[in-house]
Amino acid sequence: MKGKYIEYGGTLAIVCAVAMFGVAGAYVMAKDRIAMGEREMFFGAIREVLGVESGEPEGLIEGASRDDQVYMAEIDGEMRYAAQGLQNGFSGPVVLAVGARMVDGELKIIECRVIRQTETPGLGTRIADKETNLTLWSSIGNALGGDTKEETDWFFLKQYRGKGIGNLLVTGDATEADSKIVKITGVTVTTNSATLAVKKALQKISETLPKK
């Protein structure tokens, strides 16, 4: 009987060891896939704000980490720069990629993209939403044979285009949209966080470029 217990114990130990290694292996594989996904999401956003279709843009800071790097690309003879900005939001970090170029000696934003955020669904998450030009009636018209072409744009992020560091101020007054960032109604914290993240990215680019 004692031998049977030893045999059962040995079998159980083997089963536990196999299960443990299986779980560990699955964890490592899942971790690697997540890391690859995060990397592609990051560089996808950097490419978009630079206007680059593929590849990994060149970095300006030797030895800098992916998140701290300033990237550059030459498009039609124009130098463009991109960096990540991070600021804590309402529910967690709000991380954006910001692309910029020099216009009359000042850095101006080309595009912004949200890399990561965990804000409140339907509220803070709207910073990453797109909007369409189609109304209910034009959609019905298209269903009946109309030909209104759908065009989409970024609901909130489009405000940053063409603005410099001095314009990165949040306002609740829509009439100031040309010179400031108009907050999303009921989303003050996230709007402020996104704008601060954009400002940090622009400052990082500015501090990295050689001074003339």
PDB file of C-alpha atoms in Angstrom:
ATOM      1  CA  MET A   1       0.000   0.000   0.000  1.00  0.00           C
ATOM      2  CA  LYS A   2       2.867   2.352   0.859  1.00  0.00           C
ATOM      3  CA  GLY A   3       4.351   1.741  -2.572  1.00  0.00           C
ATOM      4  CA  LYS A   4       1.060   2.647  -4.199  1.00  0.00           C
ATOM      5  CA  TYR A   5       1.006   5.979  -2.343  1.00  0.00           C
ATOM      6  CA  ILE A   6       4.534   6.696  -3.511  1.00  0.00           C
ATOM      7  CA  GLU A   7       3.544   5.807  -7.084  1.00  0.00           C
ATOM      8  CA  TYR A   8       0.464   8.040  -6.951  1.00  0.00           C
ATOM      9  CA  GLY A   9       2.494  10.851  -5.414  1.00  0.00           C
ATOM     10  CA  GLY A  10       5.127  10.591  -8.152  1.00  0.00           C
ATOM     11  CA  THR A  11       2.471  10.637 -10.874  1.00  0.00           C
ATOM     12  CA  LEU A  12       0.800  13.655  -9.310  1.00  0.00           C
ATOM     13  CA  ALA A  13       4.135  15.467  -9.105  1.00  0.00           C
ATOM     14  CA  ILE A  14       4.806  14.820 -12.800  1.00  0.00           C
ATOM     15  CA  VAL A  15       1.332  16.012 -13.771  1.00  0.00           C
ATOM     16  CA  CYS A  16       1.773  19.178 -11.698  1.00  0.00           C
ATOM     17  CA  ALA A  17       5.194  19.851 -13.218  1.00  0.00           C
ATOM     18  CA  VAL A  18       3.875  19.400 -16.772  1.00  0.00           C
ATOM     19  CA  ALA A  19       0.929  21.699 -16.032  1.00  0.00           C
ATOM     20  CA  MET A  20       3.226  24.298 -14.481  1.00  0.00           C
ATOM     21  CA  PHE A  21       5.559  24.352 -17.490  1.00  0.00           C
ATOM     22  CA  GLY A  22       2.556  24.484 -19.811  1.00  0.00           C
ATOM     23  CA  VAL A  23       1.109  27.521 -18.036  1.00  0.00           C
ATOM     24  CA  ALA A  24       4.522  29.197 -17.945  1.00  0.00           C
ATOM     25  CA  GLY A  25       5.005  28.578 -21.657  1.00  0.00           C
ATOM     26  CA  ALA A  26       1.555  29.939 -22.488  1.00  0.00           C
ATOM     27  CA  TYR A  27       2.268  33.034 -20.382  1.00  0.00           C
ATOM     28  CA  VAL A  28       5.565  33.702 -22.162  1.00  0.00           C
ATOM     29  CA  MET A  29       3.936  33.283 -25.581  1.00  0.00           C
ATOM     30  CA  ALA A  30       1.021  35.561 -24.655  1.00  0.00           C
ATOM     31  CA  LYS A  31       3.403  38.142 -23.197  1.00  0.00           C
ATOM     32  CA  ASP A  32       5.454  38.159 -26.402  1.00  0.00           C
ATOM     33  CA  ARG A  33       2.340  38.569 -28.554  1.00  0.00           C
ATOM     34  CA  ILE A  34       1.126  41.464 -26.389  1.00  0.00           C
ATOM     35  CA  ALA A  35       4.534  43.147 -26.619  1.00  0.00           C
ATOM     36  CA  MET A  36       4.551  42.752 -30.402  1.00  0.00           C
ATOM     37  CA  GLY A  37       1.035  44.177 -30.613  1.00  0.00           C
ATOM     38  CA  GLU A  38       1.975  47.177 -28.470  1.00  0.00           C
ATOM     39  CA  ARG A  39       5.066  47.785 -30.585  1.00  0.00           C
ATOM     40  CA  GLU A  40       3.095  47.714 -33.824  1.00  0.00           C
ATOM     41  CA  MET A  41       0.427  50.010 -32.338  1.00  0.00           C
ATOM     42  CA  PHE A  42       3.130  52.462 -31.271  1.00  0.00           C
ATOM     43  CA  PHE A  43       4.955  52.590 -34.584  1.00  0.00           C
ATOM     44  CA  GLY A  44       1.686  52.554 -36.507  1.00  0.00           C
ATOM     45  CA  ALA A  45       0.739  55.791 -34.736  1.00  0.00           C
ATOM     46  CA  ILE A  46       4.210  57.288 -35.275  1.00  0.00           C
ATOM     47  CA  ARG A  47       4.056  56.480 -38.985  1.00  0.00           C
ATOM     48  CA  GLU A  48       0.596  58.041 -39.276  1.00  0.00           C
ATOM     49  CA  VAL A  49       1.572  61.350 -37.695  1.00  0.00           C
ATOM     50  CA  LEU A  50       4.696  61.514 -39.852  1.00  0.00           C
ATOM     51  CA  GLY A  51       2.895  60.514 -43.029  1.00  0.00           C
ATOM     52  CA  VAL A  52       5.103  57.443 -43.529  1.00  0.00           C
ATOM     53  CA  GLU A  53       3.552  54.300 -44.972  1.00  0.00           C
ATOM     54  CA  SER A  54       5.866  51.601 -43.637  1.00  0.00           C
ATOM     55  CA  GLY A  55       9.010  50.813 -41.697  1.00  0.00           C
ATOM     56  CA  GLU A  56      10.440  52.165 -38.471  1.00  0.00           C
ATOM     57  CA  PRO A  57      11.346  55.876 -38.681  1.00  0.00           C
ATOM     58  CA  GLU A  58      14.845  56.985 -37.779  1.00  0.00           C
ATOM     59  CA  GLY A  59      15.475  58.181 -34.227  1.00  0.00           C
ATOM     60  CA  LEU A  60      17.322  61.379 -33.348  1.00  0.00           C
ATOM     61  CA  ILE A  61      18.412  60.534 -29.803  1.00  0.00           C
ATOM     62  CA  GLU A  62      21.198  57.976 -29.574  1.00  0.00           C
ATOM     63  CA  GLY A  63      20.437  55.203 -27.090  1.00  0.00           C
ATOM     64  CA  ALA A  64      16.949  56.478 -26.236  1.00  0.00           C
ATOM     65  CA  SER A  65      14.168  54.031 -25.463  1.00  0.00           C
ATOM     66  CA  ARG A  66      11.264  53.625 -27.851  1.00  0.00           C
ATOM     67  CA  ASP A  67       8.976  55.784 -25.729  1.00  0.00           C
ATOM     68  CA  ASP A  68      11.560  58.549 -25.145  1.00  0.00           C
ATOM     69  CA  GLN A  69      12.787  58.745 -28.736  1.00  0.00           C
ATOM     70  CA  VAL A  70      12.153  61.542 -31.218  1.00  0.00           C
ATOM     71  CA  TYR A  71      11.593  60.198 -34.729  1.00  0.00           C
ATOM     72  CA  MET A  72      12.103  61.916 -38.049  1.00  0.00           C
ATOM     73  CA  ALA A  73      11.247  61.453 -41.700  1.00  0.00           C
ATOM     74  CA  GLU A  74      11.720  63.500 -44.859  1.00  0.00           C
ATOM     75  CA  ILE A  75       8.568  63.852 -46.936  1.00  0.00           C
ATOM     76  CA  ASP A  76       8.833  65.695 -50.264  1.00  0.00           C
ATOM     77  CA  GLY A  77      11.900  67.573 -49.043  1.00  0.00           C
ATOM     78  CA  GLU A  78      10.277  68.547 -45.743  1.00  0.00           C
ATOM     79  CA  MET A  79      11.622  67.300 -42.417  1.00  0.00           C
ATOM     80  CA  ARG A  80       8.997  65.978 -40.065  1.00  0.00           C
ATOM     81  CA  TYR A  81       9.359  64.915 -36.448  1.00  0.00           C
ATOM     82  CA  ALA A  82       7.341  62.751 -34.069  1.00  0.00           C
ATOM     83  CA  ALA A  83       7.352  61.832 -30.388  1.00  0.00           C
ATOM     84  CA  GLN A  84       5.181  60.269 -27.742  1.00  0.00           C
ATOM     85  CA  GLY A  85       3.565  62.281 -24.961  1.00  0.00           C
ATOM     86  CA  LEU A  86       2.052  60.823 -21.783  1.00  0.00           C
ATOM     87  CA  GLN A  87      -0.139  62.336 -19.099  1.00  0.00           C
ATOM     88  CA  ASN A  88      -2.317  60.679 -16.470  1.00  0.00           C
ATOM     89  CA  GLY A  89      -6.003  61.010 -17.287  1.00  0.00           C
ATOM     90  CA  PHE A  90      -9.209  60.263 -15.416  1.00  0.00           C
ATOM     91  CA  SER A  91      -8.758  56.476 -15.422  1.00  0.00           C
ATOM     92  CA  GLY A  92      -5.107  55.988 -16.347  1.00  0.00           C
ATOM     93  CA  PRO A  93      -2.343  57.164 -18.693  1.00  0.00           C
ATOM     94  CA  VAL A  94      -3.356  59.007 -21.863  1.00  0.00           C
ATOM     95  CA  VAL A  95      -0.639  58.418 -24.463  1.00  0.00           C
ATOM     96  CA  LEU A  96      -0.492  60.205 -27.811  1.00  0.00           C
ATOM     97  CA  ALA A  97       1.819  60.304 -30.809  1.00  0.00           C
ATOM     98  CA  VAL A  98       2.430  63.801 -32.151  1.00  0.00           C
ATOM     99  CA  GLY A  99       3.864  64.712 -35.535  1.00  0.00           C
ATOM    100  CA  ALA A 100       5.248  68.199 -36.192  1.00  0.00           C
ATOM    101  CA  ARG A 101       7.218  70.318 -38.660  1.00  0.00           C
ATOM    102  CA  MET A 102       8.899  73.706 -38.632  1.00  0.00           C
ATOM    103  CA  VAL A 103       6.777  76.561 -39.999  1.00  0.00           C
ATOM    104  CA  ASP A 104       8.393  80.010 -39.993  1.00  0.00           C
ATOM    105  CA  GLY A 105      10.764  78.932 -37.235  1.00  0.00           C
ATOM    106  CA  GLU A 106       8.068  77.422 -35.007  1.00  0.00           C
ATOM    107  CA  LEU A 107       7.061  73.813 -34.498  1.00  0.00           C
ATOM    108  CA  LYS A 108       3.529  73.225 -35.727  1.00  0.00           C
ATOM    109  CA  ILE A 109       1.514  70.048 -35.252  1.00  0.00           C
ATOM    110  CA  ILE A 110       0.785  67.929 -38.322  1.00  0.00           C
ATOM    111  CA  GLU A 111      -1.292  65.179 -36.745  1.00  0.00           C
ATOM    112  CA  CYS A 112      -1.970  63.479 -33.410  1.00  0.00           C
ATOM    113  CA  ARG A 113      -3.015  59.901 -32.704  1.00  0.00           C
ATOM    114  CA  VAL A 114      -4.035  58.181 -29.479  1.00  0.00           C
ATOM    115  CA  ILE A 115      -1.703  55.266 -28.760  1.00  0.00           C
ATOM    116  CA  ARG A 116      -3.239  54.150 -25.482  1.00  0.00           C
ATOM    117  CA  GLN A 117      -5.992  55.256 -23.101  1.00  0.00           C
ATOM    118  CA  THR A 118      -8.350  53.648 -20.591  1.00  0.00           C
ATOM    119  CA  GLU A 119     -10.793  56.515 -20.126  1.00  0.00           C
ATOM    120  CA  THR A 120     -14.523  56.239 -19.427  1.00  0.00           C
ATOM    121  CA  PRO A 121     -16.366  54.641 -22.389  1.00  0.00           C
ATOM    122  CA  GLY A 122     -18.601  57.124 -24.162  1.00  0.00           C
ATOM    123  CA  LEU A 123     -16.924  60.081 -22.446  1.00  0.00           C
ATOM    124  CA  GLY A 124     -13.128  60.196 -22.225  1.00  0.00           C
ATOM    125  CA  THR A 125     -12.763  57.621 -24.985  1.00  0.00           C
ATOM    126  CA  ARG A 126     -14.216  60.180 -27.391  1.00  0.00           C
ATOM    127  CA  ILE A 127     -10.748  61.730 -27.760  1.00  0.00           C
ATOM    128  CA  ALA A 128     -10.015  58.811 -30.116  1.00  0.00           C
ATOM    129  CA  ASP A 129     -13.334  58.914 -32.005  1.00  0.00           C
ATOM    130  CA  LYS A 130     -13.914  59.716 -35.645  1.00  0.00           C
ATOM    131  CA  GLU A 131     -16.880  61.637 -37.006  1.00  0.00           C
ATOM    132  CA  THR A 132     -18.674  61.337 -40.333  1.00  0.00           C
ATOM    133  CA  ASN A 133     -20.221  63.922 -42.616  1.00  0.00           C
ATOM    134  CA  LEU A 134     -23.231  61.685 -43.236  1.00  0.00           C
ATOM    135  CA  THR A 135     -26.457  62.665 -41.502  1.00  0.00           C
ATOM    136  CA  LEU A 136     -29.438  60.408 -40.891  1.00  0.00           C
ATOM    137  CA  TRP A 137     -31.142  61.816 -43.968  1.00  0.00           C
ATOM    138  CA  SER A 138     -28.137  61.467 -46.259  1.00  0.00           C
ATOM    139  CA  SER A 139     -27.684  57.879 -45.061  1.00  0.00           C
ATOM    140  CA  ILE A 140     -31.336  57.152 -45.872  1.00  0.00           C
ATOM    141  CA  GLY A 141     -30.826  58.830 -49.231  1.00  0.00           C
ATOM    142  CA  ASN A 142     -27.821  56.631 -49.968  1.00  0.00           C
ATOM    143  CA  ALA A 143     -29.854  53.555 -49.052  1.00  0.00           C
ATOM    144  CA  LEU A 144     -32.427  54.678 -51.638  1.00  0.00           C
ATOM    145  CA  GLY A 145     -29.834  55.170 -54.346  1.00  0.00           C
ATOM    146  CA  GLY A 146     -28.210  58.469 -53.417  1.00  0.00           C
ATOM    147  CA  ASP A 147     -24.492  59.084 -53.861  1.00  0.00           C
ATOM    148  CA  THR A 148     -23.434  61.252 -50.924  1.00  0.00           C
ATOM    149  CA  LYS A 149     -19.807  60.305 -50.320  1.00  0.00           C
ATOM    150  CA  GLU A 150     -18.880  59.565 -46.749  1.00  0.00           C
ATOM    151  CA  GLU A 151     -15.922  61.455 -45.351  1.00  0.00           C
ATOM    152  CA  THR A 152     -14.522  60.906 -41.879  1.00  0.00           C
ATOM    153  CA  ASP A 153     -12.197  62.910 -39.681  1.00  0.00           C
ATOM    154  CA  TRP A 154     -11.019  62.831 -36.102  1.00  0.00           C
ATOM    155  CA  PHE A 155     -13.712  64.259 -33.855  1.00  0.00           C
ATOM    156  CA  PHE A 156     -11.337  65.751 -31.260  1.00  0.00           C
ATOM    157  CA  LEU A 157      -7.771  65.285 -32.505  1.00  0.00           C
ATOM    158  CA  LYS A 158      -8.258  67.408 -35.626  1.00  0.00           C
ATOM    159  CA  GLN A 159      -8.162  70.501 -33.387  1.00  0.00           C
ATOM    160  CA  TYR A 160      -4.418  70.125 -32.845  1.00  0.00           C
ATOM    161  CA  ARG A 161      -3.494  70.466 -36.529  1.00  0.00           C
ATOM    162  CA  GLY A 162      -1.470  73.560 -37.289  1.00  0.00           C
ATOM    163  CA  LYS A 163      -1.188  74.625 -33.661  1.00  0.00           C
ATOM    164  CA  GLY A 164       2.018  75.328 -31.764  1.00  0.00           C
ATOM    165  CA  ILE A 165       2.893  75.061 -28.073  1.00  0.00           C
ATOM    166  CA  GLY A 166       1.384  78.490 -27.391  1.00  0.00           C
ATOM    167  CA  ASN A 167      -1.997  77.305 -28.684  1.00  0.00           C
ATOM    168  CA  LEU A 168      -2.229  74.253 -26.432  1.00  0.00           C
ATOM    169  CA  LEU A 169      -4.666  75.820 -24.000  1.00  0.00           C
ATOM    170  CA  VAL A 170      -8.043  74.247 -23.225  1.00  0.00           C
ATOM    171  CA  THR A 171     -11.212  76.315 -23.408  1.00  0.00           C
ATOM    172  CA  GLY A 172     -14.928  75.711 -23.163  1.00  0.00           C
ATOM    173  CA  ASP A 173     -15.677  78.454 -25.677  1.00  0.00           C
ATOM    174  CA  ALA A 174     -16.141  77.065 -29.199  1.00  0.00           C
ATOM    175  CA  THR A 175     -15.516  80.516 -30.695  1.00  0.00           C
ATOM    176  CA  GLU A 176     -11.853  80.185 -29.611  1.00  0.00           C
ATOM    177  CA  ALA A 177     -11.296  76.993 -31.615  1.00  0.00           C
ATOM    178  CA  ASP A 178      -8.856  78.670 -34.012  1.00  0.00           C
ATOM    179  CA  SER A 179      -6.368  79.500 -31.262  1.00  0.00           C
ATOM    180  CA  LYS A 180      -7.116  76.987 -28.477  1.00  0.00           C
ATOM    181  CA  ILE A 181      -8.370  73.451 -27.852  1.00  0.00           C
ATOM    182  CA  VAL A 182     -12.099  73.222 -27.200  1.00  0.00           C
ATOM    183  CA  LYS A 183     -12.839  70.644 -24.509  1.00  0.00           C
ATOM    184  CA  ILE A 184     -15.350  67.862 -24.980  1.00  0.00           C
ATOM    185  CA  THR A 185     -18.443  68.593 -22.886  1.00  0.00           C
ATOM    186  CA  GLY A 186     -18.268  66.646 -19.620  1.00  0.00           C
ATOM    187  CA  VAL A 187     -14.732  65.414 -20.360  1.00  0.00           C
ATOM    188  CA  THR A 188     -12.593  68.134 -18.812  1.00  0.00           C
ATOM    189  CA  VAL A 189      -9.989  65.893 -17.165  1.00  0.00           C
ATOM    190  CA  THR A 190      -9.338  63.769 -20.243  1.00  0.00           C
ATOM    191  CA  THR A 191      -9.277  66.802 -22.549  1.00  0.00           C
ATOM    192  CA  ASN A 192      -6.702  68.489 -20.307  1.00  0.00           C
ATOM    193  CA  SER A 193      -4.656  65.290 -20.066  1.00  0.00           C
ATOM    194  CA  ALA A 194      -4.604  64.759 -23.822  1.00  0.00           C
ATOM    195  CA  THR A 195      -3.550  68.366 -24.393  1.00  0.00           C
ATOM    196  CA  LEU A 196      -0.775  68.124 -21.796  1.00  0.00           C
ATOM    197  CA  ALA A 197       0.427  64.892 -23.434  1.00  0.00           C
ATOM    198  CA  VAL A 198       0.545  66.650 -26.805  1.00  0.00           C
ATOM    199  CA  LYS A 199       2.423  69.562 -25.251  1.00  0.00           C
ATOM    200  CA  LYS A 200       4.998  67.225 -23.676  1.00  0.00           C
ATOM    201  CA  ALA A 201       5.605  65.525 -27.022  1.00  0.00           C
ATOM    202  CA  LEU A 202       6.030  68.865 -28.790  1.00  0.00           C
ATOM    203  CA  GLN A 203       8.417  70.077 -26.078  1.00  0.00           C
ATOM    204  CA  LYS A 204      10.435  66.868 -26.405  1.00  0.00           C
ATOM    205  CA  ILE A 205      10.802  67.447 -30.137  1.00  0.00           C
ATOM    206  CA  SER A 206      11.709  71.104 -29.618  1.00  0.00           C
ATOM    207  CA  GLU A 207      14.374  70.282 -27.034  1.00  0.00           C
ATOM    208  CA  THR A 208      15.900  67.609 -29.286  1.00  0.00           C
ATOM    209  CA  LEU A 209      16.239  69.668 -32.458  1.00  0.00           C
ATOM    210  CA  PRO A 210      19.504  71.614 -32.838  1.00  0.00           C
ATOM    211  CA  LYS A 211      19.179  75.260 -31.873  1.00  0.00           C
ATOM    212  CA  LYS A 212      19.868  77.791 -34.605  1.00  0.00           C
TER     213      LYS A 212
END
